[in-house]
CSV table of C-alpha atoms and ligand atoms in Angstrom, one decimal:
chain,number,residue,atom,x,y,z
A,10,MET,CA,157.7,-36.5,124.6
A,11,THR,CA,156.5,-33.5,121.0
A,12,ALA,CA,158.2,-32.5,118.5
A,13,GLU,CA,160.4,-29.4,118.1
A,14,ALA,CA,157.6,-25.8,118.6
A,15,LEU,CA,157.5,-23.9,115.4
A,16,ILE,CA,158.2,-20.0,117.1
A,17,LEU,CA,156.6,-17.9,116.1
A,18,ASP,CA,158.2,-15.5,115.4
A,19,GLY,CA,156.6,-12.1,115.3
A,20,ASN,CA,159.7,-9.6,114.0
A,21,VAL,CA,158.8,-12.0,111.1
A,22,VAL,CA,155.6,-11.5,110.9
A,23,ALA,CA,155.8,-7.3,111.5
A,24,ALA,CA,158.7,-7.4,109.1
A,25,ASP,CA,155.6,-8.7,106.0
A,26,ILE,CA,153.1,-6.6,107.5
A,27,LYS,CA,155.4,-3.3,107.3
A,28,GLU,CA,156.7,-4.3,104.0
A,29,LYS,CA,153.0,-4.1,101.8
A,30,LEU,CA,153.0,-0.3,103.8
A,31,LEU,CA,155.4,0.5,101.9
A,32,GLU,CA,154.3,1.1,99.0
A,33,ARG,CA,151.4,2.4,100.9
A,34,ILE,CA,152.8,5.2,101.7
A,35,GLN,CA,153.9,6.0,98.8
A,36,GLY,CA,150.4,5.8,97.2
A,37,LEU,CA,149.6,8.8,99.9
A,38,ALA,CA,152.7,10.7,99.0
A,39,GLU,CA,151.8,11.0,95.4
A,40,GLN,CA,148.5,12.6,96.9
A,41,ALA,CA,150.3,15.2,99.3
A,42,ILE,CA,148.9,12.9,101.9
A,43,VAL,CA,151.1,11.8,105.6
A,44,PRO,CA,149.5,9.1,107.1
A,45,CYS,CA,149.7,10.6,111.0
A,46,LEU,CA,149.4,9.0,114.4
A,47,ALA,CA,148.7,11.4,117.2
A,48,THR,CA,149.6,9.1,120.8
A,49,ILE,CA,148.3,11.0,124.3
A,50,LEU,CA,150.2,9.3,126.5
A,51,VAL,CA,148.6,11.1,130.5
A,52,GLY,CA,151.5,11.3,133.3
A,53,GLU,CA,154.7,9.4,133.6
A,54,ASP,CA,154.4,5.8,134.6
A,55,PRO,CA,157.7,4.5,133.2
A,56,SER,CA,156.5,1.7,131.0
A,57,SER,CA,154.0,3.6,128.8
A,58,ALA,CA,156.0,6.4,128.1
A,59,THR,CA,158.5,3.5,126.7
A,60,TYR,CA,155.5,2.2,124.5
A,61,VAL,CA,154.6,5.5,123.8
A,62,ARG,CA,158.5,5.7,121.9
A,63,MET,CA,158.5,2.4,120.6
A,64,LYS,CA,155.1,3.5,118.5
A,65,GLY,CA,156.9,7.1,117.7
A,66,ASN,CA,160.2,6.0,116.5
A,67,ALA,CA,158.3,2.7,114.2
A,68,CYS,CA,156.0,5.9,113.2
A,69,LYS,CA,159.1,7.6,112.6
A,70,ARG,CA,160.6,4.4,110.4
A,71,LEU,CA,158.2,3.7,108.1
A,72,GLY,CA,157.6,7.6,107.0
A,73,ILE,CA,154.1,7.7,108.9
A,74,GLU,CA,154.1,11.3,111.0
A,75,SER,CA,153.7,11.2,114.6
A,76,ILE,CA,152.3,13.5,117.4
A,77,ARG,CA,153.3,12.9,121.0
A,78,ILE,CA,150.7,14.8,123.2
A,79,ASP,CA,152.3,14.1,126.6
A,80,LEU,CA,149.7,15.0,129.6
A,81,PRO,CA,150.2,16.3,133.3
A,82,THR,CA,149.5,13.4,135.5
A,83,GLU,CA,146.7,16.3,137.5
A,84,THR,CA,144.8,15.9,134.2
A,85,THR,CA,141.6,15.8,134.6
A,86,THR,CA,138.9,13.4,132.4
A,87,GLU,CA,137.0,16.8,130.6
A,88,GLN,CA,140.8,18.4,130.3
A,89,LEU,CA,141.7,14.8,127.9
A,90,ILE,CA,138.4,14.6,126.0
A,91,GLU,CA,139.1,18.7,124.8
A,92,THR,CA,142.6,16.5,123.9
A,93,ILE,CA,140.3,14.0,122.0
A,94,HIS,CA,137.9,16.6,120.2
A,95,LYS,CA,140.9,18.7,119.2
A,96,LEU,CA,142.5,16.1,117.6
A,97,ASN,CA,139.8,14.7,116.4
A,98,ALA,CA,139.0,17.8,114.5
A,99,ASP,CA,142.7,17.9,113.1
A,100,PRO,CA,142.6,16.8,110.3
A,101,LYS,CA,146.2,16.3,109.2
A,102,VAL,CA,145.9,13.0,112.1
A,103,HIS,CA,144.1,9.9,111.1
A,104,GLY,CA,144.5,8.4,114.2
A,105,ILE,CA,144.8,8.8,117.4
A,106,LEU,CA,145.9,6.1,120.4
A,107,LEU,CA,145.3,6.6,123.7
A,108,GLN,CA,148.1,4.7,126.0
A,109,HIS,CA,146.2,3.0,128.3
A,110,PRO,CA,146.3,3.6,131.6
A,111,VAL,CA,145.5,6.7,132.6
A,112,PRO,CA,145.6,7.8,136.0
A,113,GLU,CA,142.8,6.9,138.5
A,114,GLN,CA,141.1,10.7,138.5
A,115,ILE,CA,140.3,10.1,135.2
A,116,ASP,CA,137.3,8.0,133.2
A,117,GLU,CA,139.0,6.3,131.8
A,118,ARG,CA,135.9,4.4,128.8
A,119,ALA,CA,134.5,8.0,128.5
A,120,ALA,CA,138.2,8.8,127.2
A,121,PHE,CA,138.4,6.5,124.5
A,122,GLU,CA,134.7,6.8,123.4
A,123,ALA,CA,135.5,10.8,123.1
A,124,ILE,CA,137.8,9.0,119.8
A,125,ALA,CA,135.9,9.5,117.1
A,126,ILE,CA,135.3,6.3,115.4
A,127,GLU,CA,137.4,7.0,111.8
A,128,LYS,CA,140.5,7.6,114.0
A,129,ASP,CA,139.6,5.0,116.8
A,130,VAL,CA,142.7,3.0,115.1
A,131,ASP,CA,142.9,1.1,118.2
A,132,GLY,CA,139.7,-0.4,118.7
A,133,VAL,CA,139.3,0.5,121.5
A,134,THR,CA,135.6,3.1,121.6
A,135,ALA,CA,132.1,0.8,122.2
A,136,LEU,CA,131.8,1.1,118.6
A,137,GLY,CA,134.7,-0.5,117.7
A,138,PHE,CA,134.3,-3.5,119.7
A,139,ALA,CA,131.0,-4.1,117.9
A,140,GLN,CA,131.9,-3.9,115.1
A,141,ASN,CA,135.0,-6.1,116.0
A,142,ALA,CA,132.3,-8.7,117.8
A,143,PHE,CA,130.4,-8.5,114.2
A,144,GLY,CA,133.4,-9.4,112.2
A,145,TYR,CA,133.3,-5.9,109.8
A,146,ALA,CA,135.3,-3.5,112.3
A,147,ASP,CA,137.7,-1.5,110.4
A,148,PHE,CA,140.0,-1.3,113.0
A,149,PRO,CA,140.5,-4.6,115.8
A,150,SER,CA,141.9,-3.8,118.7
A,151,CYS,CA,145.3,-3.9,117.5
A,152,THR,CA,147.2,-7.3,120.4
A,153,PRO,CA,143.6,-9.2,119.6
A,154,ALA,CA,144.9,-8.1,115.4
A,155,ALA,CA,147.9,-9.1,116.3
A,156,ILE,CA,147.3,-12.6,117.6
A,157,VAL,CA,144.8,-13.5,114.3
A,158,ALA,CA,147.7,-12.3,112.0
A,159,ILE,CA,150.3,-14.5,113.7
A,160,LEU,CA,147.7,-17.8,112.7
A,161,ASP,CA,147.6,-16.5,109.6
A,162,TYR,CA,150.4,-16.1,108.5
A,163,TYR,CA,152.1,-19.6,109.9
A,164,LYS,CA,148.9,-20.6,108.5
A,165,ILE,CA,148.0,-21.9,111.5
A,166,PRO,CA,144.1,-24.0,112.0
A,167,VAL,CA,141.9,-22.6,113.7
A,168,GLU,CA,138.3,-23.1,111.7
A,169,GLY,CA,136.7,-26.3,114.9
A,170,LYS,CA,140.0,-25.4,117.0
A,171,HIS,CA,139.3,-25.0,120.8
A,172,ALA,CA,140.9,-21.7,121.8
A,173,VAL,CA,141.2,-21.0,126.4
A,174,VAL,CA,141.4,-17.2,126.3
A,175,ILE,CA,143.3,-16.5,130.0
A,176,GLY,CA,141.9,-12.7,130.0
A,177,ARG,CA,138.9,-10.7,129.7
A,178,SER,CA,139.9,-7.4,129.1
A,179,PRO,CA,138.0,-5.5,127.0
A,180,ILE,CA,141.4,-4.1,125.0
A,181,LEU,CA,142.8,-7.9,124.9
A,182,GLY,CA,140.9,-10.8,126.1
A,183,LYS,CA,137.7,-10.0,124.7
A,184,PRO,CA,138.7,-9.0,121.3
A,185,VAL,CA,140.8,-11.8,120.7
A,186,SER,CA,138.1,-14.1,122.3
A,187,LEU,CA,135.1,-12.5,119.9
A,188,MET,CA,137.9,-12.9,116.3
A,189,LEU,CA,138.2,-16.6,116.9
A,190,LEU,CA,135.3,-17.1,117.1
A,191,ASN,CA,134.5,-15.1,114.4
A,192,LYS,CA,137.5,-17.3,112.5
A,193,ASN,CA,135.1,-20.6,114.0
A,194,ALA,CA,137.7,-21.5,116.6
A,195,THR,CA,135.3,-22.7,119.7
A,196,VAL,CA,136.1,-20.5,122.8
A,197,THR,CA,136.4,-20.2,126.1
A,198,THR,CA,136.9,-17.4,128.1
A,199,CYS,CA,138.9,-18.0,131.3
A,200,HIS,CA,139.3,-14.7,134.2
A,201,SER,CA,140.2,-14.1,137.9
A,202,LYS,CA,137.0,-16.4,138.8
A,203,THR,CA,137.5,-19.0,136.5
A,204,GLU,CA,136.6,-21.7,138.4
A,205,ASN,CA,139.4,-25.3,137.9
A,206,LEU,CA,141.5,-22.8,135.1
A,207,GLU,CA,144.1,-25.3,134.4
A,208,ASP,CA,142.1,-27.9,133.4
A,209,VAL,CA,140.3,-25.8,131.3
A,210,VAL,CA,143.9,-24.7,129.3
A,211,ARG,CA,144.8,-28.2,129.4
A,212,LEU,CA,141.3,-28.6,127.1
A,213,GLY,CA,142.5,-26.0,124.4
A,214,ASP,CA,144.0,-26.4,120.6
A,215,ILE,CA,145.1,-22.8,120.7
A,216,ILE,CA,145.6,-20.9,124.5
A,217,VAL,CA,146.1,-16.8,124.3
A,218,ALA,CA,147.3,-15.6,127.4
A,219,ALA,CA,146.3,-12.7,128.2
A,220,VAL,CA,146.4,-12.3,132.0
A,221,GLY,CA,149.7,-9.8,132.8
A,222,LYS,CA,150.4,-11.8,135.5
A,223,PRO,CA,154.6,-12.9,134.6
A,224,LYS,CA,155.0,-16.9,134.3
A,225,PHE,CA,151.2,-17.2,134.8
A,226,ILE,CA,150.6,-20.1,132.5
A,227,GLN,CA,152.5,-22.9,132.7
A,228,GLY,CA,153.6,-26.1,130.7
A,229,ASP,CA,151.7,-29.1,132.5
A,230,TRP,CA,148.4,-26.5,131.9
A,231,ILE,CA,149.5,-27.2,128.1
A,232,LYS,CA,147.5,-30.1,126.0
A,233,PRO,CA,150.8,-31.9,124.0
A,234,GLY,CA,150.6,-30.2,120.1
A,235,ALA,CA,148.4,-26.9,121.6
A,236,VAL,CA,149.3,-23.2,120.0
A,237,VAL,CA,150.5,-21.0,122.9
A,238,LEU,CA,150.4,-16.9,121.9
A,239,ASP,CA,152.0,-15.0,124.6
A,240,ALA,CA,150.0,-11.0,124.6
A,241,GLY,CA,151.9,-11.1,127.9
A,242,TYR,CA,154.5,-8.6,128.8
A,243,ASN,CA,155.3,-7.6,131.9
A,244,LYS,CA,158.9,-6.4,133.9
A,245,GLY,CA,161.9,-8.0,132.7
A,246,ASN,CA,161.1,-8.3,128.7
A,247,VAL,CA,158.6,-12.0,130.6
A,248,GLY,CA,155.1,-13.3,129.0
A,249,ASP,CA,152.5,-14.4,130.9
A,250,VAL,CA,153.5,-17.9,129.8
A,251,ASP,CA,156.4,-19.9,131.8
A,252,TYR,CA,157.9,-20.1,128.0
A,253,ASP,CA,160.9,-22.4,128.1
A,254,ARG,CA,158.0,-25.6,130.1
A,255,CYS,CA,155.4,-24.6,127.8
A,256,LEU,CA,157.8,-24.6,124.5
A,257,GLU,CA,158.1,-29.1,125.8
A,258,LYS,CA,154.4,-29.0,125.0
A,259,ALA,CA,153.7,-26.8,122.1
A,260,SER,CA,153.4,-27.7,118.4
A,261,ALA,CA,154.1,-23.4,118.6
A,262,ILE,CA,154.6,-21.1,120.6
A,263,THR,CA,155.0,-16.6,120.4
A,264,PRO,CA,158.4,-16.1,122.0
A,265,VAL,CA,158.7,-13.0,124.6
A,266,PRO,CA,159.9,-10.3,123.7
A,267,ALA,CA,160.1,-10.8,119.6
A,268,GLY,CA,156.4,-12.1,119.1
A,269,VAL,CA,153.2,-10.1,119.7
A,270,GLY,CA,154.6,-6.9,121.2
A,271,PRO,CA,156.0,-6.4,117.7
A,272,VAL,CA,153.3,-7.3,115.8
A,273,THR,CA,150.8,-5.4,117.5
A,274,ILE,CA,152.8,-2.4,116.4
A,275,ALA,CA,152.7,-3.4,113.0
A,276,THR,CA,149.1,-3.5,113.0
A,277,LEU,CA,148.9,-0.2,115.0
A,278,LEU,CA,151.4,1.8,111.9
A,279,LYS,CA,148.7,-0.5,109.2
A,280,HIS,CA,145.5,0.6,111.1
A,281,THR,CA,147.4,4.7,110.9
A,282,VAL,CA,147.6,3.9,106.7
A,283,ASP,CA,144.4,2.6,107.0
A,284,ALA,CA,142.4,5.3,107.8
A,285,ALA,CA,144.4,7.6,105.9
A,286,GLU,CA,144.1,6.0,102.8
A,287,LYS,CA,140.3,6.4,103.8
A,288,VAL,CA,140.4,10.6,104.1
A,289,ALA,CA,142.2,9.9,100.7
A,290,LYS,CA,139.2,7.6,99.3
A,291,ARG,CA,137.2,10.3,100.4
A,292,LYS,CA,138.4,13.7,99.7
A,293,SER,CA,138.6,12.0,95.5
A,294,ILE,CA,134.9,11.8,95.7
A,295,ASP,CA,134.5,15.0,97.3
B,1505,NAP,P1,144.1,-6.7,133.1
B,1505,NAP,O1,143.7,-4.7,131.8
B,1505,NAP,O2,144.9,-6.4,133.5
B,1505,NAP,O3,143.2,-8.4,131.7
B,1505,NAP,C1,144.1,-8.8,132.8
B,1505,NAP,C2,143.5,-10.2,133.1
B,1505,NAP,O4,143.2,-11.5,133.4
B,1505,NAP,C3,141.2,-10.0,133.4
B,1505,NAP,O5,140.6,-10.5,132.3
B,1505,NAP,C4,142.0,-10.5,135.2
B,1505,NAP,O6,140.7,-11.3,134.9
B,1505,NAP,C5,142.6,-12.5,134.3
B,1505,NAP,N1,143.0,-13.0,135.6
B,1505,NAP,C6,143.6,-11.5,136.2
B,1505,NAP,N2,144.2,-13.0,136.7
B,1505,NAP,C7,143.8,-14.4,137.0
B,1505,NAP,C8,144.3,-15.5,136.8
B,1505,NAP,N3,144.7,-15.7,138.3
B,1505,NAP,N4,143.2,-16.5,136.6
B,1505,NAP,C9,142.9,-16.0,135.4
B,1505,NAP,N5,142.2,-15.0,134.8
B,1505,NAP,C10,143.1,-14.0,135.9
B,1505,NAP,O7,145.3,-6.8,131.6
B,1505,NAP,P2,145.4,-6.5,129.9
B,1505,NAP,O8,145.7,-5.1,130.0
B,1505,NAP,O9,144.2,-7.0,128.6
B,1505,NAP,O10,146.4,-7.1,129.9
B,1505,NAP,C11,147.6,-8.7,129.7
B,1505,NAP,C12,148.6,-8.9,129.3
B,1505,NAP,O11,148.8,-8.5,128.3
B,1505,NAP,C13,150.0,-8.1,130.1
B,1505,NAP,O12,150.8,-8.3,130.4
B,1505,NAP,C14,150.0,-6.7,129.2
B,1505,NAP,O13,150.5,-6.3,129.7
B,1505,NAP,C15,150.2,-7.9,128.2
B,1505,NAP,N6,149.4,-6.6,127.3
B,1505,NAP,C16,150.2,-6.2,126.2
B,1505,NAP,C17,150.5,-5.9,125.1
B,1505,NAP,C18,151.3,-6.2,123.4
B,1505,NAP,O14,151.6,-5.5,122.6
B,1505,NAP,N7,152.0,-7.7,123.4
B,1505,NAP,C19,149.5,-4.9,124.5
B,1505,NAP,C20,148.0,-5.0,125.5
B,1505,NAP,C21,148.0,-5.6,126.8
B,1505,NAP,P3,139.1,-10.1,136.1
B,1505,NAP,O15,139.2,-9.9,134.6
B,1505,NAP,O16,138.6,-11.7,136.4
B,1505,NAP,O17,139.4,-9.3,137.0
């Protein structure tokens, strides 16, 4: 029987990140700069609309301006890229977030690549991804950065540990694997073609679930004492791990909701403030 697991409370970590931003936002106000995040939503996917609304509200609560751009479902790649170019050129806008997924006629990669690197606050461009791989990105993708922020906040040792990441998407599984590798973990990245997945997961000291399947990771896949981070967010507020069963085996675990989600939003706000400060610094040099 494992001792009771530590609940890694995302609300606590998010509050800590946001608290540290207040003074910085005030400092920017003294230079007449209001950090501003532009969010683009294409189509009418209800979950995406909820995420965008949550991000906008979080901005407002902290004194960050948020611009929301809603584009119709039938938007073309060219029209979306034109919108992004306008935001790139708008000096008032410091960060651009294109809500994923976009309707299928759109070349999502081309749209992501249109975001200027200095405004790529969610690390979606190839350059942002590469900078993250090298370990010097200004803005690593927000959810991977949130996972690392939770590990840091709770001082969970990563160096030398075996991290098993389930999922290899460009915005989550791959970048979090690289970030853990850069923190000297030994990393195994799993995906839909991984053989004997359960046995691989059983080797992990740190498990990151980024699969997009409710309650996919089972309690008996977890090595006793492992740390479990659940990035999943599925219908009905359910994560990618079977929380109740994994809780019995883990030494620490993120719940869903109130785990990785709020820290992801706080990280997005932090990146927007970081981007605004970079602009302020450039202004003061000119
Ligand atoms: P995604 O693009 O659909 O990627 C899912 C990954 O899981 C893929 O790499 C896929 O493998 C792998 N996978 C699927 N079925 C598998 C299986 N049976 N065994 C092993 N691997 C399997 O999803 P995503 O965008 O990375 O999101 C993953 C989850 O995180 C979702 O629940 C999403 O809602 C959540 N999310 C949360 C936040 C947050 O703020 N908390 C932010 C973003 C995403 P292949 O590559 O082989 O297809």
